Amino acid sequence: MKKLVDLISEDVKEAFIQKGYDEKYGIVTTSNRPDLCQYQCNGALSAAREYKKAPIVIAEDIVEVLKENSRFKEITAIMPGFINITLSDEFLAEYLNNMNREKDFGCEKDSAPKKIIIDYGGPNIAKPLHVGHMRSAVIGESLKRIFKFMGNEAIGDVHLGDWGTPMGLVIAELKRRKPDLIYFDESYTGEYPKEAPFTISELEEIYPAASAYSKENPEFREEAKQITYLMQNGHRGYMALWKHMQDVSVTDLKKIYEKLNVSFELWKKESDAQPYIPDMVKYFKDNGYARISDGALVVDVKEETDTKEIPPCMILKSDGATLYHTTDLATIVERMKLFNPDHILYITDKRQELYFETVFRCAKKTKLVNENTKLQFIGFGTMNGKDGKPFKTRDGGVLRLEYLIKMVTDEVYRKIMENRTMEEEEAKEVASKVGLAALKYGDLSNQASKDYVFDVERFTSFEGNTGPYILYTIVRIKSILEKFKQTGKTINPDSDILPAKSSTERELMLQITKFSDMIHAAYEELAPHRICQYIYDLADKFSSFYHETKIISEDYDDKRQASLILMISLVEGILLTCIDLLGFEAPDRM
């Protein structure tokens, strides 16, 4: 089903052709002056130069052709050459009825669907998720859902950090605390226990302690490096502990991600890419892509057109050790071999832009990916406190993600219980859904690259541009539809949405029709904030319509009543679809 603006553009382009002008000037856009008209065409202003005519003359030519078109209630030429368009109520209602009958409200899917891998997790083994992990998870999950909605195969990869010095630090600290564990007995040849010798809480305490101790004790730091080396070269005891760290960490990570309503199709790890490194390095050397610089192996990625300094991509240090570049390039090799994706998307802190630029250039130059494989980076801004600095706990520490989720959920629960509209158990269940909406919407309503201020009071407000307000609108519609059911009336399957009877109804209808435009913009721009803006406007228009219209009224005939119920059901369906794309859901009541 074509977007409404495209249907109007077709008519206007045809009018330009009829009058001897190029159709390229017939592009229609949403009006930037909604007080004057709904849509506009500014093509006459551009065509004036080519055809050496006054813009108003060209605009009047077009209006003359279109003034009898039944799709337009009003079309006028305005100085110096604008074409202002207001649609007929009948055409608007017809478009809504078509949306109502079509799958996914008539939104056309990508004509060339792709296989896309989205790397949007990035947690580390033995470390808890903190607020810094939230944005990648929330943005990535939403983009994955948008990709799927548009017909693509989208695969989310958590990409665990599990292979570097932090693993050695944890094992070294464990050895310092519990030297008698059989994992440290070099003569032990039996099977190691299936149960880990630590809990997740202990594990998460061990790493920061080990990190701090290593800074004060160089010999401990060297021991951790040696343990890392031995582990990466197959030491039985260290490998067994490493496996325990993975199992314990992943179990806990999945619980937190589940609370965030984030799921990954792949739980791949840095270590999974290690087997690909030797052959990749050999390939770089054999094909002349890499050179030695101060003992290190590097690939030059600078291009003649660069206006800024682009460093070489370092593959191996002078001592032969690998780096993040090496692992990320090997991960690309692995992904190409296992999945052969059309598009690989990375979502991390925007400060890593140059790093990924270097990795992508290296992958392209060395032909690790196909010529048409798209490698893309989305960098997000920081979530700041009210002081404008990255969000911290009161004592200045990094807040764990599960505590952030709890903080928002508890605030929503407090507000619900203030009104005492439901029992405690139901209030807790509702608060978990509303709290998640508050947190995710508060994040996603901002452009990803921008920093934003986390304000728990504002995010959890049931008024204004917030997640709870969107959910409240959905719950209100559910309540109206339930009341309609209780009247005993039913909707005739042949019923239609009728032309608008008021300005607020018309405004609501217009907003509904912009669904496909919005989805395509969110998809093409990788911008979930487009969805947030749309549903806020839709909820706002519905609120105005609701306060002016008695939807459940005995005064309406059956056709009018059916029209109103069909229209608000359409609004509900669109809102539910959109919040699913954002990664949260609505309760039945609030």
Coordinates of C-alpha atoms in Angstrom, one line a residue:
M1 CA 0.0 0.0 0.0
K2 CA 1.5 3.3 -1.1
K3 CA 2.2 6.1 1.4
L4 CA -0.4 8.8 1.4
V5 CA 2.1 11.5 0.5
D6 CA 3.2 9.4 -2.5
L7 CA -0.4 9.0 -3.7
I8 CA -0.8 12.8 -3.6
S9 CA 2.6 13.3 -5.3
E10 CA 1.5 11.0 -8.2
D11 CA -1.5 13.3 -8.9
V12 CA 0.6 16.5 -8.7
K13 CA 3.3 15.0 -10.9
E14 CA 0.8 14.1 -13.5
A15 CA -0.5 17.7 -13.4
F16 CA 3.0 19.0 -14.0
I17 CA 3.4 16.6 -17.0
Q18 CA 0.0 17.7 -18.4
K19 CA 1.1 21.3 -18.4
G20 CA 4.4 20.5 -20.1
Y21 CA 6.6 20.6 -17.0
D22 CA 9.0 18.0 -15.6
E23 CA 7.4 15.6 -13.1
K24 CA 10.3 16.0 -10.8
Y25 CA 8.8 19.3 -9.6
G26 CA 5.6 17.6 -8.4
I27 CA 7.0 16.3 -5.0
V28 CA 4.5 16.8 -2.2
T29 CA 5.6 17.2 1.5
T30 CA 3.8 17.6 4.8
S31 CA 3.0 21.3 5.3
N32 CA 5.3 23.3 7.5
R33 CA 2.3 25.6 8.1
P34 CA -0.5 23.2 9.3
D35 CA -2.6 26.2 10.2
L36 CA -2.8 26.9 6.4
C37 CA -2.9 23.5 4.8
Q38 CA -2.1 19.8 5.3
Y39 CA 0.4 19.3 2.5
Q40 CA 2.3 21.5 0.1
C41 CA 4.2 21.4 -3.2
N42 CA 7.0 24.0 -3.7
G43 CA 8.0 22.7 -7.1
A44 CA 6.8 25.7 -9.0
L45 CA 9.5 27.8 -7.3
S46 CA 12.2 25.5 -8.6
A47 CA 10.6 25.1 -12.0
A48 CA 10.5 28.9 -12.6
R49 CA 14.2 29.1 -13.5
E50 CA 14.1 26.3 -16.0
Y51 CA 10.9 27.4 -17.7
K52 CA 11.5 31.2 -17.4
K53 CA 8.1 31.8 -15.9
A54 CA 6.9 33.4 -12.7
P55 CA 6.5 30.7 -10.0
I56 CA 2.9 31.7 -9.3
V57 CA 2.0 31.2 -13.0
I58 CA 3.3 27.6 -12.9
A59 CA 1.5 27.0 -9.6
E60 CA -1.8 28.3 -11.0
D61 CA -1.3 26.0 -14.0
I62 CA -1.1 23.0 -11.7
V63 CA -4.0 24.1 -9.5
E64 CA -6.2 24.5 -12.6
V65 CA -5.6 20.8 -13.5
L66 CA -6.2 19.5 -9.9
K67 CA -9.0 21.6 -8.6
E68 CA -11.6 19.1 -9.7
N69 CA -9.7 16.1 -8.2
S70 CA -11.9 14.4 -5.6
R71 CA -8.9 13.7 -3.4
F72 CA -8.5 17.4 -2.6
K73 CA -10.9 19.4 -0.5
E74 CA -9.0 22.5 -1.4
I75 CA -5.9 23.2 -3.5
T76 CA -4.7 26.8 -4.0
A77 CA -1.7 28.7 -5.5
I78 CA -0.2 31.1 -3.0
M79 CA 2.4 33.8 -3.7
P80 CA 5.2 33.6 -4.6
G81 CA 4.4 30.1 -6.0
F82 CA 3.4 27.6 -3.2
I83 CA 0.7 25.0 -3.9
N84 CA -1.3 24.4 -0.7
I85 CA -3.2 21.2 -0.4
T86 CA -6.0 20.1 1.9
L87 CA -7.4 16.6 1.5
S88 CA -11.0 15.7 1.3
D89 CA -12.5 14.0 4.4
E90 CA -13.8 11.2 2.1
F91 CA -10.3 10.4 0.7
L92 CA -8.8 10.5 4.2
A93 CA -11.5 8.0 5.5
E94 CA -10.9 5.8 2.5
Y95 CA -7.2 5.7 3.2
L96 CA -7.8 4.7 6.8
N97 CA -10.1 1.9 5.8
N98 CA -7.4 0.5 3.5
M99 CA -4.9 0.7 6.3
N100 CA -7.3 -1.1 8.6
R101 CA -7.7 -4.0 6.1
E102 CA -4.0 -4.4 5.2
K103 CA -1.4 -6.4 7.1
D104 CA 0.8 -4.1 9.2
F105 CA -1.5 -1.2 8.3
G106 CA -0.4 -1.3 4.7
C107 CA 3.3 -0.5 5.4
E108 CA 5.3 -1.6 2.4
K109 CA 8.3 -3.7 3.3
D110 CA 11.9 -3.5 1.9
S111 CA 11.8 -4.7 -1.7
A112 CA 15.3 -6.1 -1.3
P113 CA 15.4 -7.7 2.2
K114 CA 18.8 -8.3 3.8
K115 CA 20.6 -10.4 6.3
I116 CA 21.8 -8.1 9.1
I117 CA 23.9 -8.8 12.1
I118 CA 23.6 -6.3 14.9
D119 CA 26.4 -6.2 17.5
Y120 CA 24.7 -4.3 20.4
G121 CA 25.6 -6.0 23.7
G122 CA 29.3 -5.8 24.6
P123 CA 29.2 -6.9 28.3
N124 CA 32.2 -8.5 29.8
I125 CA 32.5 -11.8 31.6
A126 CA 32.8 -11.4 35.4
K127 CA 31.6 -7.8 35.4
P128 CA 28.0 -6.7 36.1
L129 CA 26.0 -4.7 33.6
H130 CA 26.0 -1.0 34.5
V131 CA 24.2 2.0 33.1
G132 CA 26.8 2.3 30.3
H133 CA 25.5 -0.9 28.8
M134 CA 21.9 0.3 28.7
R135 CA 21.9 2.5 25.6
S136 CA 23.6 -0.1 23.3
A137 CA 21.1 -2.7 24.4
V138 CA 18.0 -0.5 24.2
I139 CA 18.9 1.1 20.8
G140 CA 20.1 -2.2 19.3
E141 CA 17.0 -4.1 20.3
S142 CA 14.7 -1.5 18.8
L143 CA 16.7 -1.3 15.6
K144 CA 16.6 -5.1 15.3
R145 CA 12.8 -5.1 15.7
I146 CA 12.5 -2.3 13.1
F147 CA 14.7 -4.3 10.6
K148 CA 12.5 -7.4 11.1
F149 CA 9.3 -5.4 10.8
M150 CA 10.6 -4.2 7.4
G151 CA 11.1 -7.8 6.2
N152 CA 14.8 -8.4 6.9
E153 CA 16.5 -11.2 8.7
A154 CA 18.0 -9.5 11.7
I155 CA 20.4 -11.3 14.0
G156 CA 21.4 -9.8 17.3
D157 CA 24.8 -10.7 18.8
V158 CA 25.7 -9.9 22.4
H159 CA 29.5 -10.3 21.6
L160 CA 30.8 -11.1 25.1
G161 CA 34.2 -9.8 26.2
D162 CA 35.8 -13.0 27.6
W163 CA 39.4 -13.2 26.3
G164 CA 41.6 -10.5 27.6
T165 CA 43.7 -9.7 30.7
P166 CA 40.6 -9.2 32.9
M167 CA 40.2 -13.0 32.8
G168 CA 43.8 -13.4 34.0
L169 CA 43.2 -10.9 36.8
V170 CA 40.2 -12.7 38.1
I171 CA 42.0 -16.1 38.1
A172 CA 45.1 -14.6 39.7
E173 CA 42.9 -13.0 42.5
L174 CA 41.1 -16.3 42.9
K175 CA 44.4 -18.1 43.3
R176 CA 45.5 -15.5 45.9
R177 CA 42.3 -16.1 47.9
K178 CA 41.9 -19.8 47.4
P179 CA 45.2 -21.3 46.5
D180 CA 44.1 -24.8 47.4
L181 CA 41.5 -25.1 44.6
I182 CA 42.3 -28.1 42.4
Y183 CA 42.3 -25.8 39.4
F184 CA 45.7 -24.6 40.6
D185 CA 47.1 -28.1 41.2
E186 CA 49.4 -28.7 38.2
S187 CA 49.4 -32.5 38.9
Y188 CA 45.6 -32.9 38.9
T189 CA 44.4 -34.9 35.9
G190 CA 40.8 -35.7 36.8
E191 CA 37.5 -34.1 35.9
Y192 CA 36.9 -30.6 37.3
P193 CA 33.7 -29.9 39.3
K194 CA 30.6 -28.9 37.3
E195 CA 29.7 -26.3 39.9
A196 CA 31.7 -23.0 39.9
P197 CA 33.8 -22.2 43.0
F198 CA 32.2 -18.8 43.2
T199 CA 28.8 -17.1 42.9
I200 CA 28.0 -14.2 40.6
S201 CA 28.2 -11.8 43.5
E202 CA 31.6 -13.1 44.5
L203 CA 32.8 -13.0 40.9
E204 CA 31.7 -9.4 40.4
E205 CA 33.5 -8.4 43.6
I206 CA 36.7 -10.2 42.6
Y207 CA 37.4 -8.3 39.4
P208 CA 37.5 -4.7 40.8
A209 CA 39.5 -6.0 43.8
A210 CA 42.0 -7.7 41.4
S211 CA 42.2 -4.6 39.2
A212 CA 42.9 -2.3 42.1
Y213 CA 45.5 -4.7 43.6
S214 CA 47.3 -5.0 40.3
K215 CA 47.9 -1.3 40.1
E216 CA 49.7 -1.4 43.4
N217 CA 51.5 -4.7 42.9
P218 CA 53.5 -5.0 39.6
E219 CA 54.3 -8.7 40.3
F220 CA 50.6 -9.5 40.6
R221 CA 49.9 -7.7 37.3
E222 CA 52.7 -9.8 35.6
E223 CA 51.3 -13.0 37.1
A224 CA 47.8 -12.1 35.7
K225 CA 49.4 -11.6 32.3
Q226 CA 51.1 -14.9 32.5
I227 CA 47.9 -16.6 33.5
T228 CA 46.1 -15.0 30.6
Y229 CA 48.8 -16.3 28.2
L230 CA 48.6 -19.8 29.7
M231 CA 44.8 -19.8 29.6
Q232 CA 44.7 -18.7 26.0
N233 CA 47.1 -21.5 25.2
G234 CA 45.0 -24.2 26.7
H235 CA 46.0 -24.5 30.4
R236 CA 43.4 -27.1 31.8
G237 CA 42.8 -25.5 35.2
Y238 CA 42.6 -22.0 33.9
M239 CA 40.4 -23.0 31.0
A240 CA 38.0 -24.7 33.4
L241 CA 37.8 -21.6 35.6
W242 CA 37.3 -19.5 32.5
K243 CA 34.4 -21.7 31.5
H244 CA 32.9 -21.4 35.0
M245 CA 33.1 -17.6 34.6
Q246 CA 31.3 -17.7 31.3
D247 CA 28.5 -19.9 32.6
V248 CA 27.9 -18.0 35.8
S249 CA 28.1 -14.6 34.1
V250 CA 25.9 -15.5 31.1
T251 CA 23.2 -16.9 33.4
D252 CA 23.1 -13.6 35.3
L253 CA 23.3 -11.4 32.2
K254 CA 20.3 -13.2 30.6
K255 CA 18.3 -12.4 33.8
I256 CA 19.1 -8.6 33.5
Y257 CA 18.6 -8.5 29.8
E258 CA 15.2 -10.2 30.2
K259 CA 14.2 -7.5 32.7
L260 CA 15.1 -5.0 30.0
N261 CA 13.1 -7.0 27.4
V262 CA 16.2 -7.4 25.3
S263 CA 17.1 -10.8 23.7
F264 CA 20.0 -11.9 21.5
E265 CA 19.9 -14.6 18.8
L266 CA 23.6 -15.1 19.3
W267 CA 25.7 -15.3 22.4
K268 CA 29.0 -15.3 20.6
K269 CA 32.2 -14.3 22.5
E270 CA 35.6 -12.7 21.7
S271 CA 37.1 -16.2 22.2
D272 CA 35.0 -17.6 19.3
A273 CA 37.0 -15.4 16.9
Q274 CA 40.5 -16.6 18.2
P275 CA 40.7 -19.7 15.9
Y276 CA 40.4 -17.4 12.8
I277 CA 43.3 -15.1 13.8
P278 CA 46.3 -17.2 12.6
D279 CA 45.0 -17.8 9.1
M280 CA 43.8 -14.1 8.9
V281 CA 47.3 -12.8 9.8
K282 CA 48.9 -15.2 7.3
Y283 CA 46.5 -14.0 4.6
F284 CA 47.4 -10.3 5.4
K285 CA 51.1 -11.1 5.1
D286 CA 50.9 -13.4 2.0
N287 CA 48.8 -10.8 0.1
G288 CA 50.9 -7.8 0.9
Y289 CA 48.3 -6.1 2.9
A290 CA 50.3 -5.8 6.1
R291 CA 53.7 -4.3 6.9
I292 CA 56.0 -4.1 9.9
S293 CA 56.2 -0.8 11.7
D294 CA 58.4 -0.5 14.8
G295 CA 58.2 -4.3 15.2
A296 CA 54.3 -4.3 15.0
L297 CA 52.3 -5.7 12.1
V298 CA 50.0 -3.0 10.7
V299 CA 47.7 -2.4 7.7
D300 CA 47.6 1.1 6.3
V301 CA 44.1 2.4 5.9
K302 CA 44.6 6.1 5.2
E303 CA 43.2 7.3 1.9
E304 CA 44.3 10.2 -0.3
T305 CA 41.1 12.1 0.3
D306 CA 41.4 12.0 4.1
T307 CA 41.4 15.5 5.7
K308 CA 42.1 14.1 9.1
E309 CA 44.8 11.8 10.4
I310 CA 43.8 8.1 10.2
P311 CA 46.2 5.8 12.0
P312 CA 47.2 2.3 10.6
C313 CA 45.2 -0.6 11.8
M314 CA 47.5 -2.5 14.2
I315 CA 47.1 -6.3 13.8
L316 CA 49.9 -7.6 16.1
K317 CA 52.0 -5.8 18.7
S318 CA 55.8 -6.1 18.5
D319 CA 55.7 -9.0 20.9
G320 CA 53.2 -10.8 18.7
A321 CA 50.2 -10.1 21.0
T322 CA 46.8 -9.5 19.5
L323 CA 44.6 -6.4 20.0
Y324 CA 41.0 -5.5 19.9
H325 CA 41.5 -4.7 16.2
T326 CA 42.7 -8.2 15.6
T327 CA 39.7 -9.8 17.4
D328 CA 37.1 -7.6 15.8
L329 CA 38.6 -8.3 12.3
A330 CA 38.6 -12.0 13.1
T331 CA 35.0 -11.7 14.3
I332 CA 34.1 -10.2 10.9
V333 CA 35.8 -13.2 9.2
E334 CA 33.7 -15.5 11.5
R335 CA 30.5 -13.7 10.7
M336 CA 31.1 -13.8 6.9
K337 CA 31.9 -17.5 7.1
L338 CA 28.9 -18.5 9.3
F339 CA 26.3 -16.1 8.1
N340 CA 27.5 -14.2 5.0
P341 CA 25.5 -11.1 6.0
D342 CA 24.7 -8.1 3.7
H343 CA 25.1 -5.7 6.6
I344 CA 26.9 -5.7 9.9
L345 CA 25.9 -2.9 12.4
Y346 CA 27.8 -2.0 15.5
I347 CA 26.2 0.0 18.3
T348 CA 28.6 1.5 20.9
D349 CA 29.7 4.7 22.5
K350 CA 30.2 7.4 19.9
R351 CA 33.8 7.9 21.1
Q352 CA 34.7 4.7 19.3
E353 CA 34.0 6.1 15.9
L354 CA 37.6 6.4 14.8
Y355 CA 38.3 2.9 16.0
F356 CA 35.5 1.4 14.0
E357 CA 36.4 3.5 10.9
T358 CA 39.9 1.9 11.1
V359 CA 38.5 -1.6 11.5
F360 CA 36.0 -1.2 8.6
R361 CA 38.6 0.3 6.2
C362 CA 40.9 -2.6 7.0
A363 CA 38.2 -5.2 6.4
K364 CA 37.3 -3.6 3.1
K365 CA 40.9 -3.1 1.9
T366 CA 41.9 -6.6 2.7
K367 CA 38.7 -8.0 1.2
L368 CA 37.5 -9.8 4.4
V369 CA 34.0 -8.8 3.3
N370 CA 32.3 -8.8 0.0
E371 CA 32.3 -5.6 -2.1
N372 CA 28.7 -4.9 -1.3
T373 CA 28.8 -5.8 2.4
K374 CA 27.8 -2.8 4.5
L375 CA 29.8 -2.2 7.7
Q376 CA 28.2 0.5 9.8
F377 CA 28.7 2.1 13.2
I378 CA 26.2 3.9 15.3
G379 CA 27.7 5.9 18.1
F380 CA 25.4 6.9 21.0
G381 CA 25.8 9.7 23.5
T382 CA 26.0 9.4 27.2
M383 CA 23.2 9.2 29.7
N384 CA 23.9 12.1 32.1
G385 CA 22.8 13.1 35.6
K386 CA 21.1 16.4 36.3
D387 CA 24.6 17.9 36.7
G388 CA 25.3 17.2 33.1
K389 CA 28.0 14.6 33.8
P390 CA 27.7 10.8 33.1
F391 CA 25.1 9.3 35.5
K392 CA 26.6 8.0 38.7
T393 CA 25.5 6.7 42.1
R394 CA 25.4 9.2 45.0
D395 CA 28.9 8.1 46.1
G396 CA 30.3 8.6 42.6
G397 CA 30.3 5.0 41.5
V398 CA 28.9 3.4 38.3
L399 CA 25.3 2.4 38.9
R400 CA 24.5 -1.2 38.1
L401 CA 21.8 -1.6 35.4
E402 CA 19.5 -3.8 37.5
Y403 CA 19.5 -1.0 40.2
L404 CA 18.6 1.6 37.6
I405 CA 15.7 -0.6 36.4
K406 CA 14.6 -1.0 40.0
M407 CA 14.9 2.7 40.7
V408 CA 12.5 3.6 37.9
T409 CA 10.1 0.7 38.6
D410 CA 9.9 1.7 42.3
E411 CA 9.1 5.3 41.4
V412 CA 6.3 4.2 39.2
Y413 CA 5.0 1.8 41.9
R414 CA 5.0 4.7 44.4
K415 CA 2.9 6.8 42.1
I416 CA 0.4 4.0 41.4
M417 CA 0.0 3.3 45.1
E418 CA -0.5 7.0 45.9
N419 CA -3.7 6.7 44.0
R420 CA -4.6 3.4 45.6
T421 CA -6.4 2.2 42.4
M422 CA -5.3 -1.4 42.6
E423 CA -4.0 -4.1 44.9
E424 CA -0.2 -4.2 45.7
E425 CA 0.5 -7.4 43.6
E426 CA -1.2 -6.0 40.5
A427 CA 0.5 -2.6 41.1
K428 CA 3.9 -4.3 41.1
E429 CA 3.2 -6.1 37.9
V430 CA 1.9 -2.9 36.2
A431 CA 4.9 -0.9 37.6
S432 CA 7.4 -3.3 36.0
K433 CA 5.8 -2.7 32.6
V434 CA 5.3 1.0 33.0
G435 CA 8.8 1.4 34.6
L436 CA 10.4 -0.3 31.6
A437 CA 8.4 1.9 29.2
A438 CA 9.6 5.0 31.2
L439 CA 13.2 3.9 30.9
K440 CA 13.2 2.9 27.3
Y441 CA 11.1 5.7 26.0
G442 CA 13.1 8.2 28.0
D443 CA 16.2 6.9 26.2
L444 CA 14.8 6.2 22.7
S445 CA 13.0 9.5 22.4
N446 CA 16.4 11.2 22.1
Q447 CA 18.4 11.0 18.9
A448 CA 20.9 8.2 19.5
S449 CA 24.0 10.4 19.0
K450 CA 22.9 13.0 21.5
D451 CA 23.7 13.0 25.2
Y452 CA 20.6 13.3 27.4
V453 CA 19.8 13.9 31.1
F454 CA 18.3 11.0 33.0
D455 CA 15.5 12.5 35.2
V456 CA 13.5 9.8 37.0
E457 CA 10.7 12.2 38.0
R458 CA 10.2 13.4 34.4
F459 CA 10.6 9.9 32.8
T460 CA 8.0 8.4 35.1
S461 CA 5.4 11.2 34.7
F462 CA 2.0 10.1 33.4
E463 CA 1.8 13.4 31.4
G464 CA 3.9 14.9 28.6
N465 CA 6.2 13.2 26.2
T466 CA 6.9 10.0 28.3
G467 CA 6.5 6.3 28.1
P468 CA 3.8 6.2 30.8
Y469 CA 1.8 8.8 28.9
I470 CA 1.9 6.6 25.8
L471 CA 0.8 3.5 27.8
Y472 CA -1.9 5.5 29.6
T473 CA -3.4 6.3 26.1
I474 CA -3.4 2.7 25.1
V475 CA -5.0 1.7 28.4
R476 CA -7.7 4.4 27.9
I477 CA -8.5 3.0 24.5
K478 CA -8.6 -0.6 25.9
S479 CA -11.1 0.7 28.5
I480 CA -13.3 2.3 25.9
L481 CA -13.4 -0.8 23.8
E482 CA -14.2 -2.9 26.8
K483 CA -17.1 -0.6 27.7
F484 CA -18.4 -0.9 24.1
K485 CA -18.3 -4.7 24.4
Q486 CA -20.3 -4.4 27.6
T487 CA -23.1 -2.6 25.8
G488 CA -23.7 -5.9 23.9
K489 CA -23.2 -4.2 20.5
T490 CA -21.0 -5.7 17.8
I491 CA -19.4 -4.2 14.8
N492 CA -20.7 -5.3 11.4
P493 CA -17.6 -6.7 9.5
D494 CA -18.6 -4.6 6.5
S495 CA -18.5 -1.4 8.5
D496 CA -16.2 1.5 7.5
I497 CA -14.5 4.4 9.1
L498 CA -16.6 7.4 8.0
P499 CA -15.4 10.9 7.0
A500 CA -14.4 13.2 9.9
K501 CA -17.1 15.2 11.7
S502 CA -14.8 17.5 13.6
S503 CA -11.4 19.1 13.4
T504 CA -10.0 17.0 16.2
E505 CA -11.2 13.8 14.4
R506 CA -9.7 15.0 11.2
E507 CA -6.3 15.8 12.9
L508 CA -6.3 12.3 14.4
M509 CA -7.0 10.7 11.0
L510 CA -4.2 12.7 9.4
Q511 CA -1.8 11.5 12.1
I512 CA -2.8 7.9 11.6
T513 CA -2.1 8.1 7.9
K514 CA 1.6 9.1 8.6
F515 CA 2.4 5.7 10.0
S516 CA 4.1 4.3 6.9
D517 CA 6.1 7.5 6.3
M518 CA 7.3 7.4 9.9
I519 CA 8.3 3.7 9.8
H520 CA 10.3 4.2 6.6
A521 CA 12.0 7.2 8.1
A522 CA 12.9 5.3 11.2
Y523 CA 14.2 2.4 9.1
E524 CA 16.2 4.4 6.6
E525 CA 17.7 6.7 9.2
L526 CA 18.2 4.0 11.9
A527 CA 16.2 6.3 14.2
P528 CA 13.9 4.9 16.9
H529 CA 13.3 8.5 18.1
R530 CA 11.1 8.9 14.9
I531 CA 8.7 6.3 16.3
C532 CA 8.6 8.1 19.7
Q533 CA 7.8 11.4 18.2
Y534 CA 5.1 9.9 16.0
I535 CA 3.3 8.0 18.8
Y536 CA 3.5 11.0 21.1
D537 CA 1.8 13.1 18.4
L538 CA -0.7 10.3 17.8
A539 CA -1.5 10.0 21.6
D540 CA -1.8 13.8 21.8
K541 CA -4.2 14.0 18.9
F542 CA -6.2 11.1 20.3
S543 CA -6.4 12.9 23.7
S544 CA -7.9 16.0 22.0
F545 CA -10.4 13.9 20.1
Y546 CA -11.3 11.9 23.2
H547 CA -12.0 15.0 25.3
E548 CA -14.3 16.4 22.6
T549 CA -16.1 13.3 21.5
K550 CA -18.4 10.9 23.4
I551 CA -17.4 7.7 21.8
I552 CA -19.8 5.5 23.7
S553 CA -23.0 7.4 23.2
E554 CA -26.6 6.5 22.6
D555 CA -27.0 9.4 20.3
Y556 CA -25.0 7.8 17.4
D557 CA -26.5 5.6 14.8
D558 CA -24.8 2.2 14.3
K559 CA -22.7 3.3 11.4
R560 CA -21.3 6.3 13.2
Q561 CA -20.6 4.3 16.4
A562 CA -18.9 1.6 14.3
S563 CA -16.8 4.2 12.6
L564 CA -15.5 5.6 15.9
I565 CA -14.8 2.2 17.4
L566 CA -13.0 1.1 14.2
M567 CA -10.9 4.3 14.2
I568 CA -9.8 4.1 17.9
S569 CA -9.1 0.3 17.4
L570 CA -6.8 1.3 14.6
V571 CA -5.1 3.8 16.9
E572 CA -4.7 1.1 19.5
G573 CA -3.2 -1.3 17.0
I574 CA -0.7 1.2 15.7
L575 CA 0.4 2.2 19.2
L576 CA 0.8 -1.4 20.3
T577 CA 2.9 -2.1 17.1
C578 CA 5.1 0.9 17.8
I579 CA 5.8 0.2 21.4
D580 CA 6.7 -3.3 20.4
L581 CA 9.2 -1.9 18.0
L582 CA 10.6 0.2 20.9
G583 CA 10.8 -2.9 23.0
F584 CA 8.1 -2.5 25.7
E585 CA 4.5 -3.5 26.2
A586 CA 1.3 -2.1 27.7
P587 CA -0.6 -3.4 30.8
D588 CA -4.4 -3.9 30.6
R589 CA -5.0 -1.1 33.1
M590 CA -3.1 1.6 35.0

